[in-house]
Each structure stands twice: as structure tokens, then as C-alpha cells.
Amino acid sequence: QSCRRPAGQRPSQEPGSGGLPEGMEYIPTRKKGKNPMKPVGVAWYSLYARTRLGYLFYQRQVKKARERYPHGHSVPQPYCFPGVKILPIPVLSNNYSYLVIDTGSGQAAVIDPSDPLAVQAAIEEEGVMLEAIFCTHKHWDHSGGNEALCQKHSSCRVYGSALDAIPQLTNPLADREKVSVGCLTFEALATPGHTVGHMVYVLDGAPFGSSPCLFSGDLLFLAGCGRPFEGSPETMLASLDVAVGLGEDTLLWPGHEYALECLTFASLLELDNSALEQKLQWAVQQRQEKRSTCPSTLGEEQTYNPFLRTHQPELQEALGLWQGVGEDPDAFRARVLKEVRRRKDLYQAT
């Protein structure tokens, strides 16, 4: 497979006054593969996240996805810069695992290995040694492959937060702790909200002349973010601010292929956002060809992702929210985030 470098999004035509390009049909991603976490109640979430029933459901997900998508839900598009190769691995119905390779030493790490067979196939195809598993959080669709891969690779270590019940965890990480795999350096950042122990991982691109790479799990998606199952809007806002603080050139590698659904929802909130309209057109073209929509950049995301635009008057006005007299700015932003989340959940349920 040839490698690519992410470029600016270039739709085949200039964005029109609204809607999709002529001749294109939007097909909601939720009709293609079920996301077990939506819609979800407290009881179902507890079963999925905390009991063996959740694991059995995950195994059923894996089996059905292998049958339905024998080659993955998307066409892998490797990304390379000198000394590093990032290979997205499409797993389940819309998840991504990522194999990150130090091409000089042949050592590699994988982020969120949902399906161990798909990850192992990529490892064998690339001819690399798996040295580390970085888990963003405990949910089975992100951690379900840990045990099988550790059995296959005896020297592999499993990293993640001790606050989450991550399977096979060998090396608990603290906020801002760094881990080296070959010449690669990953920094763990605590980003609670989706789960109490959710972490994201940042690959330092500077030694290779590249931008940082954020593997965001279920914190942040293209034009979306994860549900705060185990945190408040204030907690999730603080975690999103941690991600934004990494810089506009940071490449975003999310845990799910939710781009069409998230962009379509966002377009219902901001009708006159040209960056959003253009990105939606581009994403439609990508998904019609079953191509991945990642990575984006954090700079891009701030122009169209409503969960990163809580400070923007245009979004606040669209939601009918105004800052109260004497209201703390961050408290107001958390209120805006809560309303965006509420509307997104209603949109998902329709």
C-alpha cells in the first residue's frame, strides 16, 4: 500500500448554497452499522461496560462485522513521514485501530485493538514487532483484542489509565507520562468524561519533521465527540480544551468513522458555515468510495465541529443561548456543550 500525506480538502466543485453536490446522495452511517452505545440508557451502559454480558455482546459484534465487512468497513489509507508509518485498521462496523510503526527499527504500537485478527493481519503484512498496546479506555470495542494480542506477542505491554478496568493492563499511566517505542514517543493525556479514566495519546512528530498526531479514542471525532457517560459537561469541556491546546496543526486520528453523521448534524446547527459545508461535500465523496475521512486537523475541527465551538457566538445564537450576567465564561460554555450534546443524542435517536 502506498502512503499518503494529508492535504487540504478539495471538493470537486465550489460549495453551493446548501445541501450536497448534484448527483450525490447522503446515506446516514447509522443505517450501515449499529453503534452499541446509542441510544443507550444507564442500565444498558452498566451491562456493556461492567459485566461479562458486555463482553459477550462485543464478541457478537466482532463476528457480525467480520461477516459483513471481510475487508473492513473502509479502505485503509496509510500515512507516512520519514521514519514513521501510521496504518488505520478499520474494525467492527465503524471503529478504527491504529498501527504506528517506527520504520527504522520495525517496532510498532497499536492503539485500541478492537479486533485482534485484523490487527494481527496488519502486523504480519507489515512485518513488524508489536511492543505496545495503548488503550484509550475500557470499552470492549476499544480494548477487546488486548488479551489475544498479548498471548501472541509476549513482550507486548498494555498501557492505559488505572482508573479504567482495561483488560490485561500492565503499565498504568499518569497524566502527561511519556512512553517510547523504538524512536517513537507517545504522551498520555488524561481526558475524563466518556469514561472516568479515558486517555488520549499524542505521538511527537517533531523528531520526524511532522505535526503531532492525536489518537483521540472516544474523546473527539471528526465534527463530533463522545458521550460523557462517566462525567459532566464541565469535565468533558475541560478534556476537549486539553485536546485543542495541542495546536491547530495537530493531526486527529479518531476512534470511529462517524464523519457523515456528525457533519450532517453540525450542518443543522450552523446553516451558513462554509467550512462545514465544504467538509461535508468532501466527506460524502470519501465515503462513497469507502475511503477513511481521517486524519483531519485540530485547526480544521475548530471551524466546523460544534463541540469545539462552544465559544462561538454563531453557535450560541443558533442554540438560543446567551451568557448570563456574571456567569463564568467556562460555565456558560459547558452549558452550550450540554445543549449540543442533548440535540446530538436526539438526532441519533431519530
mmCIF file of C-alpha atoms in Angstrom:
data_model
loop_
_atom_site.group_PDB
_atom_site.id
_atom_site.type_symbol
_atom_site.label_atom_id
_atom_site.label_comp_id
_atom_site.label_asym_id
_atom_site.label_seq_id
_atom_site.Cartn_x
_atom_site.Cartn_y
_atom_site.Cartn_z
ATOM 1 C CA GLN A 1 0.000 0.000 0.000
ATOM 2 C CA SER A 2 1.287 3.432 -0.848
ATOM 3 C CA CYS A 3 1.424 6.094 1.818
ATOM 4 C CA ARG A 4 -0.197 9.482 1.683
ATOM 5 C CA ARG A 5 0.257 12.804 3.384
ATOM 6 C CA PRO A 6 -2.932 14.610 4.407
ATOM 7 C CA ALA A 7 -3.725 17.556 2.200
ATOM 8 C CA GLY A 8 -6.313 20.291 2.321
ATOM 9 C CA GLN A 9 -9.752 19.075 1.435
ATOM 10 C CA ARG A 10 -10.511 19.846 -2.209
ATOM 11 C CA PRO A 11 -14.090 19.188 -3.279
ATOM 12 C CA SER A 12 -14.718 18.691 -6.960
ATOM 13 C CA GLN A 13 -16.778 21.850 -7.077
ATOM 14 C CA GLU A 14 -17.293 25.002 -5.054
ATOM 15 C CA PRO A 15 -19.801 24.645 -2.234
ATOM 16 C CA GLY A 16 -23.288 25.671 -3.271
ATOM 17 C CA SER A 17 -25.911 27.456 -1.261
ATOM 18 C CA GLY A 18 -26.655 24.292 0.741
ATOM 19 C CA GLY A 19 -27.096 20.544 0.653
ATOM 20 C CA LEU A 20 -24.870 18.074 -1.163
ATOM 21 C CA PRO A 21 -23.253 18.288 -4.595
ATOM 22 C CA GLU A 22 -25.522 17.447 -7.504
ATOM 23 C CA GLY A 23 -25.810 13.725 -8.098
ATOM 24 C CA MET A 24 -24.697 12.779 -4.587
ATOM 25 C CA GLU A 25 -26.917 11.104 -2.044
ATOM 26 C CA TYR A 26 -26.271 11.206 1.681
ATOM 27 C CA ILE A 27 -26.639 7.770 3.274
ATOM 28 C CA PRO A 28 -26.642 8.005 7.091
ATOM 29 C CA THR A 29 -23.874 5.897 8.588
ATOM 30 C CA ARG A 30 -26.162 4.690 11.345
ATOM 31 C CA LYS A 31 -28.007 2.544 8.793
ATOM 32 C CA LYS A 32 -24.813 0.751 7.828
ATOM 33 C CA GLY A 33 -23.651 -0.475 11.200
ATOM 34 C CA LYS A 34 -25.075 -0.367 14.690
ATOM 35 C CA ASN A 35 -23.217 1.528 17.353
ATOM 36 C CA PRO A 36 -23.918 -0.329 20.612
ATOM 37 C CA MET A 37 -23.587 2.858 22.630
ATOM 38 C CA LYS A 38 -26.547 4.699 21.043
ATOM 39 C CA PRO A 39 -29.228 5.140 22.061
ATOM 40 C CA VAL A 40 -28.218 3.904 25.468
ATOM 41 C CA GLY A 41 -29.647 4.017 28.955
ATOM 42 C CA VAL A 42 -27.927 3.825 32.306
ATOM 43 C CA ALA A 43 -28.806 0.163 32.789
ATOM 44 C CA TRP A 44 -27.589 -0.881 29.336
ATOM 45 C CA TYR A 45 -24.377 1.109 29.721
ATOM 46 C CA SER A 46 -23.666 -0.575 33.060
ATOM 47 C CA LEU A 47 -24.176 -4.002 31.500
ATOM 48 C CA TYR A 48 -21.992 -3.200 28.488
ATOM 49 C CA ALA A 49 -19.145 -1.562 30.374
ATOM 50 C CA ARG A 50 -19.058 -3.510 33.627
ATOM 51 C CA THR A 51 -20.269 -7.097 33.121
ATOM 52 C CA ARG A 52 -19.482 -10.210 31.117
ATOM 53 C CA LEU A 53 -22.675 -9.604 29.155
ATOM 54 C CA GLY A 54 -20.904 -6.628 27.604
ATOM 55 C CA TYR A 55 -18.013 -8.846 26.542
ATOM 56 C CA LEU A 56 -20.381 -11.393 25.019
ATOM 57 C CA PHE A 57 -22.118 -8.607 23.116
ATOM 58 C CA TYR A 58 -18.728 -7.380 21.895
ATOM 59 C CA GLN A 59 -17.873 -10.879 20.636
ATOM 60 C CA ARG A 60 -21.153 -10.913 18.712
ATOM 61 C CA GLN A 61 -20.268 -7.515 17.233
ATOM 62 C CA VAL A 62 -16.897 -8.826 16.064
ATOM 63 C CA LYS A 63 -18.405 -11.916 14.464
ATOM 64 C CA LYS A 64 -21.075 -9.971 12.594
ATOM 65 C CA ALA A 65 -18.603 -7.308 11.428
ATOM 66 C CA ARG A 66 -16.169 -9.921 10.087
ATOM 67 C CA GLU A 67 -19.005 -11.453 8.083
ATOM 68 C CA ARG A 68 -20.354 -8.154 6.803
ATOM 69 C CA TYR A 69 -17.040 -6.371 6.213
ATOM 70 C CA PRO A 70 -14.479 -9.108 5.448
ATOM 71 C CA HIS A 71 -12.011 -6.448 4.252
ATOM 72 C CA GLY A 72 -13.004 -3.778 6.758
ATOM 73 C CA HIS A 73 -15.612 -1.031 6.623
ATOM 74 C CA SER A 74 -13.196 1.364 4.892
ATOM 75 C CA VAL A 75 -10.207 1.251 2.552
ATOM 76 C CA PRO A 76 -7.044 1.723 4.677
ATOM 77 C CA GLN A 77 -5.055 4.813 3.719
ATOM 78 C CA PRO A 78 -1.578 4.656 5.284
ATOM 79 C CA TYR A 79 0.065 7.920 6.259
ATOM 80 C CA CYS A 80 3.853 8.220 6.223
ATOM 81 C CA PHE A 81 6.515 10.690 7.162
ATOM 82 C CA PRO A 82 10.263 9.970 7.389
ATOM 83 C CA GLY A 83 10.754 7.212 9.936
ATOM 84 C CA VAL A 84 7.072 6.666 10.757
ATOM 85 C CA LYS A 85 4.109 4.880 9.218
ATOM 86 C CA ILE A 86 0.566 5.135 10.571
ATOM 87 C CA LEU A 87 -1.837 2.480 9.357
ATOM 88 C CA PRO A 88 -5.533 2.878 10.202
ATOM 89 C CA ILE A 89 -7.150 -0.535 10.648
ATOM 90 C CA PRO A 90 -10.935 -0.487 10.064
ATOM 91 C CA VAL A 91 -12.582 -2.825 12.573
ATOM 92 C CA LEU A 92 -16.120 -3.690 13.698
ATOM 93 C CA SER A 93 -18.722 -1.617 11.852
ATOM 94 C CA ASN A 94 -17.142 1.819 12.324
ATOM 95 C CA ASN A 95 -14.141 1.612 14.709
ATOM 96 C CA TYR A 96 -10.512 2.332 13.919
ATOM 97 C CA SER A 97 -7.446 0.763 15.458
ATOM 98 C CA TYR A 98 -4.094 2.275 14.510
ATOM 99 C CA LEU A 99 -0.786 0.518 13.924
ATOM 100 C CA VAL A 100 2.038 3.035 14.406
ATOM 101 C CA ILE A 101 5.405 1.851 13.114
ATOM 102 C CA ASP A 102 8.970 3.020 13.705
ATOM 103 C CA THR A 103 10.136 2.093 10.212
ATOM 104 C CA GLY A 104 13.808 2.208 11.209
ATOM 105 C CA SER A 105 13.632 -0.463 13.907
ATOM 106 C CA GLY A 106 10.487 -2.283 12.832
ATOM 107 C CA GLN A 107 8.983 -1.791 16.292
ATOM 108 C CA ALA A 108 5.308 -0.871 16.496
ATOM 109 C CA ALA A 109 2.474 0.129 18.799
ATOM 110 C CA VAL A 110 -1.238 -0.308 18.300
ATOM 111 C CA ILE A 111 -3.938 1.999 19.605
ATOM 112 C CA ASP A 112 -7.275 0.437 20.661
ATOM 113 C CA PRO A 113 -7.061 -3.052 19.112
ATOM 114 C CA SER A 114 -10.747 -3.911 18.805
ATOM 115 C CA ASP A 115 -10.412 -6.984 16.593
ATOM 116 C CA PRO A 116 -7.214 -8.957 17.269
ATOM 117 C CA LEU A 117 -7.407 -10.852 13.965
ATOM 118 C CA ALA A 118 -7.481 -7.653 11.909
ATOM 119 C CA VAL A 119 -4.647 -6.139 13.939
ATOM 120 C CA GLN A 120 -2.550 -9.305 13.733
ATOM 121 C CA ALA A 121 -3.063 -9.451 9.967
ATOM 122 C CA ALA A 122 -1.733 -5.888 9.670
ATOM 123 C CA ILE A 123 1.251 -6.699 11.899
ATOM 124 C CA GLU A 124 2.144 -9.696 9.754
ATOM 125 C CA GLU A 125 1.659 -7.826 6.496
ATOM 126 C CA GLU A 126 3.936 -5.008 7.678
ATOM 127 C CA GLY A 127 6.469 -7.443 9.168
ATOM 128 C CA VAL A 128 6.821 -5.526 12.436
ATOM 129 C CA MET A 129 7.223 -6.356 16.140
ATOM 130 C CA LEU A 130 4.358 -5.326 18.402
ATOM 131 C CA GLU A 131 5.842 -3.751 21.527
ATOM 132 C CA ALA A 132 2.948 -1.760 22.972
ATOM 133 C CA ILE A 133 -0.821 -1.508 23.137
ATOM 134 C CA PHE A 134 -2.183 1.919 24.039
ATOM 135 C CA CYS A 135 -5.787 1.757 25.230
ATOM 136 C CA THR A 136 -7.785 4.972 25.363
ATOM 137 C CA HIS A 137 -10.458 3.434 27.610
ATOM 138 C CA LYS A 138 -12.060 0.259 28.875
ATOM 139 C CA HIS A 139 -14.981 -0.203 26.465
ATOM 140 C CA TRP A 140 -14.778 -3.550 24.685
ATOM 141 C CA ASP A 141 -14.873 -2.025 21.211
ATOM 142 C CA HIS A 142 -11.526 -0.393 22.067
ATOM 143 C CA SER A 143 -9.897 -2.987 24.322
ATOM 144 C CA GLY A 144 -11.373 -6.337 23.298
ATOM 145 C CA GLY A 145 -8.275 -7.507 21.411
ATOM 146 C CA ASN A 146 -5.777 -6.929 24.230
ATOM 147 C CA GLU A 147 -5.713 -10.459 25.616
ATOM 148 C CA ALA A 148 -5.325 -12.287 22.298
ATOM 149 C CA LEU A 149 -2.548 -9.958 21.127
ATOM 150 C CA CYS A 150 -0.646 -10.263 24.410
ATOM 151 C CA GLN A 151 -0.776 -14.044 24.074
ATOM 152 C CA LYS A 152 0.656 -13.739 20.573
ATOM 153 C CA HIS A 153 3.312 -11.143 21.463
ATOM 154 C CA SER A 154 4.902 -11.967 24.818
ATOM 155 C CA SER A 155 6.973 -8.774 25.057
ATOM 156 C CA CYS A 156 3.997 -6.502 24.385
ATOM 157 C CA ARG A 157 3.000 -4.139 27.184
ATOM 158 C CA VAL A 158 -0.503 -2.725 27.677
ATOM 159 C CA TYR A 159 -0.735 0.944 28.638
ATOM 160 C CA GLY A 160 -3.700 2.927 29.902
ATOM 161 C CA SER A 161 -5.289 4.552 32.907
ATOM 162 C CA ALA A 162 -5.551 2.662 36.190
ATOM 163 C CA LEU A 163 -8.925 4.371 36.663
ATOM 164 C CA ASP A 164 -10.433 2.272 33.859
ATOM 165 C CA ALA A 165 -10.714 -1.517 34.045
ATOM 166 C CA ILE A 166 -8.612 -2.041 30.930
ATOM 167 C CA PRO A 167 -8.100 -5.741 30.091
ATOM 168 C CA GLN A 168 -4.521 -7.031 30.532
ATOM 169 C CA LEU A 169 -3.235 -3.649 31.721
ATOM 170 C CA THR A 170 0.466 -3.991 32.581
ATOM 171 C CA ASN A 171 1.664 -0.393 32.715
ATOM 172 C CA PRO A 172 -0.723 2.150 34.255
ATOM 173 C CA LEU A 173 -0.025 5.671 33.066
ATOM 174 C CA ALA A 174 -0.335 9.028 34.770
ATOM 175 C CA ASP A 175 -1.370 12.238 33.051
ATOM 176 C CA ARG A 176 1.450 13.644 30.875
ATOM 177 C CA GLU A 177 3.530 10.467 31.213
ATOM 178 C CA LYS A 178 5.602 9.559 28.157
ATOM 179 C CA VAL A 179 6.360 6.153 26.646
ATOM 180 C CA SER A 180 8.954 5.312 23.990
ATOM 181 C CA VAL A 181 8.528 2.595 21.369
ATOM 182 C CA GLY A 182 11.678 2.455 19.264
ATOM 183 C CA CYS A 183 12.248 6.047 18.211
ATOM 184 C CA LEU A 184 8.591 6.951 18.744
ATOM 185 C CA THR A 185 7.489 8.948 21.781
ATOM 186 C CA PHE A 186 3.872 8.925 22.930
ATOM 187 C CA GLU A 187 2.468 11.192 25.625
ATOM 188 C CA ALA A 188 -0.621 10.129 27.573
ATOM 189 C CA LEU A 189 -3.133 12.832 28.439
ATOM 190 C CA ALA A 190 -5.940 12.290 30.928
ATOM 191 C CA THR A 191 -9.222 13.256 29.259
ATOM 192 C CA PRO A 192 -12.061 12.030 31.516
ATOM 193 C CA GLY A 193 -15.698 12.334 30.567
ATOM 194 C CA HIS A 194 -16.554 9.481 28.230
ATOM 195 C CA THR A 195 -15.139 7.236 30.951
ATOM 196 C CA VAL A 196 -13.529 8.285 34.200
ATOM 197 C CA GLY A 197 -10.141 7.006 33.045
ATOM 198 C CA HIS A 198 -10.239 7.968 29.371
ATOM 199 C CA MET A 199 -6.833 8.871 27.952
ATOM 200 C CA VAL A 200 -5.648 10.103 24.581
ATOM 201 C CA TYR A 201 -2.181 9.563 23.143
ATOM 202 C CA VAL A 202 -0.054 12.113 21.313
ATOM 203 C CA LEU A 203 2.753 10.990 19.027
ATOM 204 C CA ASP A 204 5.561 13.555 18.951
ATOM 205 C CA GLY A 205 6.131 14.315 15.280
ATOM 206 C CA ALA A 206 8.906 16.886 15.760
ATOM 207 C CA PRO A 207 11.840 14.427 15.506
ATOM 208 C CA PHE A 208 10.470 13.345 12.130
ATOM 209 C CA GLY A 209 9.600 16.787 10.773
ATOM 210 C CA SER A 210 5.879 16.205 11.179
ATOM 211 C CA SER A 211 2.980 17.616 13.147
ATOM 212 C CA PRO A 212 1.861 15.933 16.381
ATOM 213 C CA CYS A 213 -0.616 13.075 15.971
ATOM 214 C CA LEU A 214 -3.543 12.810 18.385
ATOM 215 C CA PHE A 215 -5.128 9.367 18.809
ATOM 216 C CA SER A 216 -8.326 10.516 20.436
ATOM 217 C CA GLY A 217 -10.341 7.358 21.106
ATOM 218 C CA ASP A 218 -13.854 8.440 22.020
ATOM 219 C CA LEU A 219 -12.960 11.933 23.191
ATOM 220 C CA LEU A 220 -13.069 13.584 19.795
ATOM 221 C CA PHE A 221 -14.303 12.575 16.350
ATOM 222 C CA LEU A 222 -14.333 14.400 13.052
ATOM 223 C CA ALA A 223 -17.058 17.015 13.749
ATOM 224 C CA GLY A 224 -18.135 15.211 16.923
ATOM 225 C CA CYS A 225 -17.204 13.972 20.380
ATOM 226 C CA GLY A 226 -18.003 11.035 22.638
ATOM 227 C CA ARG A 227 -20.852 10.908 25.114
ATOM 228 C CA PRO A 228 -19.957 11.847 28.708
ATOM 229 C CA PHE A 229 -21.078 8.541 30.195
ATOM 230 C CA GLU A 230 -18.935 8.976 33.303
ATOM 231 C CA GLY A 231 -18.514 12.723 33.534
ATOM 232 C CA SER A 232 -20.270 16.072 33.498
ATOM 233 C CA PRO A 233 -20.379 18.637 30.679
ATOM 234 C CA GLU A 234 -17.790 20.595 32.655
ATOM 235 C CA THR A 235 -15.477 17.568 32.757
ATOM 236 C CA MET A 236 -15.877 16.903 29.031
ATOM 237 C CA LEU A 237 -15.303 20.562 28.184
ATOM 238 C CA ALA A 238 -12.043 20.579 30.137
ATOM 239 C CA SER A 239 -10.907 17.435 28.312
ATOM 240 C CA LEU A 240 -11.772 18.904 24.915
ATOM 241 C CA ASP A 241 -9.804 22.026 25.846
ATOM 242 C CA VAL A 242 -6.792 19.796 26.586
ATOM 243 C CA ALA A 243 -7.006 18.438 23.044
ATOM 244 C CA VAL A 244 -7.407 21.880 21.459
ATOM 245 C CA GLY A 245 -4.368 23.070 23.395
ATOM 246 C CA LEU A 246 -2.161 20.726 21.356
ATOM 247 C CA GLY A 247 -2.196 23.184 18.455
ATOM 248 C CA GLU A 248 -4.022 23.690 15.178
ATOM 249 C CA ASP A 249 -1.576 21.630 13.101
ATOM 250 C CA THR A 250 -2.125 18.500 15.215
ATOM 251 C CA LEU A 251 -3.458 15.587 13.178
ATOM 252 C CA LEU A 252 -6.618 13.996 14.578
ATOM 253 C CA TRP A 253 -6.975 10.210 14.388
ATOM 254 C CA PRO A 254 -10.377 9.359 15.956
ATOM 255 C CA GLY A 255 -11.667 6.045 17.260
ATOM 256 C CA HIS A 256 -14.678 5.886 14.942
ATOM 257 C CA GLU A 257 -15.777 6.644 11.382
ATOM 258 C CA TYR A 258 -18.655 8.980 12.252
ATOM 259 C CA ALA A 259 -17.852 11.812 9.856
ATOM 260 C CA LEU A 260 -21.011 11.861 7.726
ATOM 261 C CA GLU A 261 -23.388 11.635 10.654
ATOM 262 C CA CYS A 262 -21.527 14.241 12.697
ATOM 263 C CA LEU A 263 -21.089 16.677 9.820
ATOM 264 C CA THR A 264 -24.731 16.354 8.810
ATOM 265 C CA PHE A 265 -25.846 17.064 12.368
ATOM 266 C CA ALA A 266 -23.479 20.035 12.612
ATOM 267 C CA SER A 267 -24.885 21.455 9.377
ATOM 268 C CA LEU A 268 -28.321 21.587 11.017
ATOM 269 C CA LEU A 269 -26.939 23.891 13.701
ATOM 270 C CA GLU A 270 -24.883 26.275 11.549
ATOM 271 C CA LEU A 271 -26.623 26.744 8.224
ATOM 272 C CA ASP A 272 -24.187 29.340 6.876
ATOM 273 C CA ASN A 273 -20.868 27.744 7.818
ATOM 274 C CA SER A 274 -18.965 27.453 4.530
ATOM 275 C CA ALA A 275 -16.122 25.395 6.059
ATOM 276 C CA LEU A 276 -18.667 22.908 7.337
ATOM 277 C CA GLU A 277 -20.474 22.732 4.005
ATOM 278 C CA GLN A 278 -17.237 22.133 2.127
ATOM 279 C CA LYS A 279 -16.086 19.443 4.559
ATOM 280 C CA LEU A 280 -19.426 17.644 4.280
ATOM 281 C CA GLN A 281 -19.174 17.556 0.492
ATOM 282 C CA TRP A 282 -15.653 16.158 0.747
ATOM 283 C CA ALA A 283 -16.694 13.535 3.303
ATOM 284 C CA VAL A 284 -19.557 12.361 1.091
ATOM 285 C CA GLN A 285 -17.098 11.775 -1.739
ATOM 286 C CA GLN A 286 -14.729 9.897 0.547
ATOM 287 C CA ARG A 287 -17.412 7.623 1.958
ATOM 288 C CA GLN A 288 -18.968 6.892 -1.431
ATOM 289 C CA GLU A 289 -15.594 5.352 -2.263
ATOM 290 C CA LYS A 290 -15.451 3.681 1.190
ATOM 291 C CA ARG A 291 -12.376 5.738 2.000
ATOM 292 C CA SER A 292 -11.497 6.888 5.500
ATOM 293 C CA THR A 293 -12.110 10.510 6.465
ATOM 294 C CA CYS A 294 -9.174 10.725 8.851
ATOM 295 C CA PRO A 295 -7.000 12.447 9.671
ATOM 296 C CA SER A 296 -8.318 15.952 9.997
ATOM 297 C CA THR A 297 -6.506 18.674 11.946
ATOM 298 C CA LEU A 298 -7.496 20.394 15.158
ATOM 299 C CA GLY A 299 -7.402 23.682 13.268
ATOM 300 C CA GLU A 300 -9.978 22.348 10.822
ATOM 301 C CA GLU A 301 -12.115 20.922 13.587
ATOM 302 C CA GLN A 302 -12.439 24.303 15.243
ATOM 303 C CA THR A 303 -14.079 25.666 12.091
ATOM 304 C CA TYR A 304 -16.916 23.118 11.940
ATOM 305 C CA ASN A 305 -17.023 20.818 14.996
ATOM 306 C CA PRO A 306 -19.800 22.195 17.234
ATOM 307 C CA PHE A 307 -18.298 20.556 20.316
ATOM 308 C CA LEU A 308 -15.182 22.699 19.816
ATOM 309 C CA ARG A 309 -17.146 25.868 19.000
ATOM 310 C CA THR A 310 -18.890 26.470 22.319
ATOM 311 C CA HIS A 311 -17.214 29.896 22.470
ATOM 312 C CA GLN A 312 -18.552 30.991 19.073
ATOM 313 C CA PRO A 313 -21.453 33.498 19.089
ATOM 314 C CA GLU A 314 -22.841 31.961 15.869
ATOM 315 C CA LEU A 315 -23.368 28.595 17.559
ATOM 316 C CA GLN A 316 -24.633 30.101 20.803
ATOM 317 C CA GLU A 317 -27.224 32.134 18.893
ATOM 318 C CA ALA A 318 -28.282 29.102 16.835
ATOM 319 C CA LEU A 319 -28.948 27.247 20.098
ATOM 320 C CA GLY A 320 -30.827 30.186 21.621
ATOM 321 C CA LEU A 321 -28.358 30.508 24.491
ATOM 322 C CA TRP A 322 -26.903 33.673 25.980
ATOM 323 C CA GLN A 323 -24.389 34.159 28.758
ATOM 324 C CA GLY A 324 -25.992 35.246 31.976
ATOM 325 C CA VAL A 325 -24.936 38.373 33.833
ATOM 326 C CA GLY A 326 -21.991 37.405 35.986
ATOM 327 C CA GLU A 327 -21.937 33.868 34.577
ATOM 328 C CA ASP A 328 -18.472 32.353 34.377
ATOM 329 C CA PRO A 329 -17.401 32.019 30.699
ATOM 330 C CA ASP A 330 -16.437 28.365 31.083
ATOM 331 C CA ALA A 331 -19.669 27.596 32.928
ATOM 332 C CA PHE A 332 -21.538 29.115 30.004
ATOM 333 C CA ARG A 333 -19.501 27.110 27.505
ATOM 334 C CA ALA A 334 -20.322 23.951 29.463
ATOM 335 C CA ARG A 335 -23.992 24.867 29.199
ATOM 336 C CA VAL A 336 -23.605 25.285 25.445
ATOM 337 C CA LEU A 337 -21.818 21.920 25.231
ATOM 338 C CA LYS A 338 -24.613 20.258 27.197
ATOM 339 C CA GLU A 339 -27.212 21.599 24.762
ATOM 340 C CA VAL A 340 -25.231 20.494 21.700
ATOM 341 C CA ARG A 341 -24.896 17.038 23.258
ATOM 342 C CA ARG A 342 -28.619 16.883 24.030
ATOM 343 C CA ARG A 343 -29.517 17.748 20.456
ATOM 344 C CA LYS A 344 -26.992 15.296 19.057
ATOM 345 C CA ASP A 345 -28.448 12.500 21.188
ATOM 346 C CA LEU A 346 -31.943 13.326 19.955
ATOM 347 C CA TYR A 347 -30.663 13.389 16.376
ATOM 348 C CA GLN A 348 -29.084 9.953 16.826
ATOM 349 C CA ALA A 349 -32.306 8.548 18.236
ATOM 350 C CA THR A 350 -34.453 9.592 15.281
#
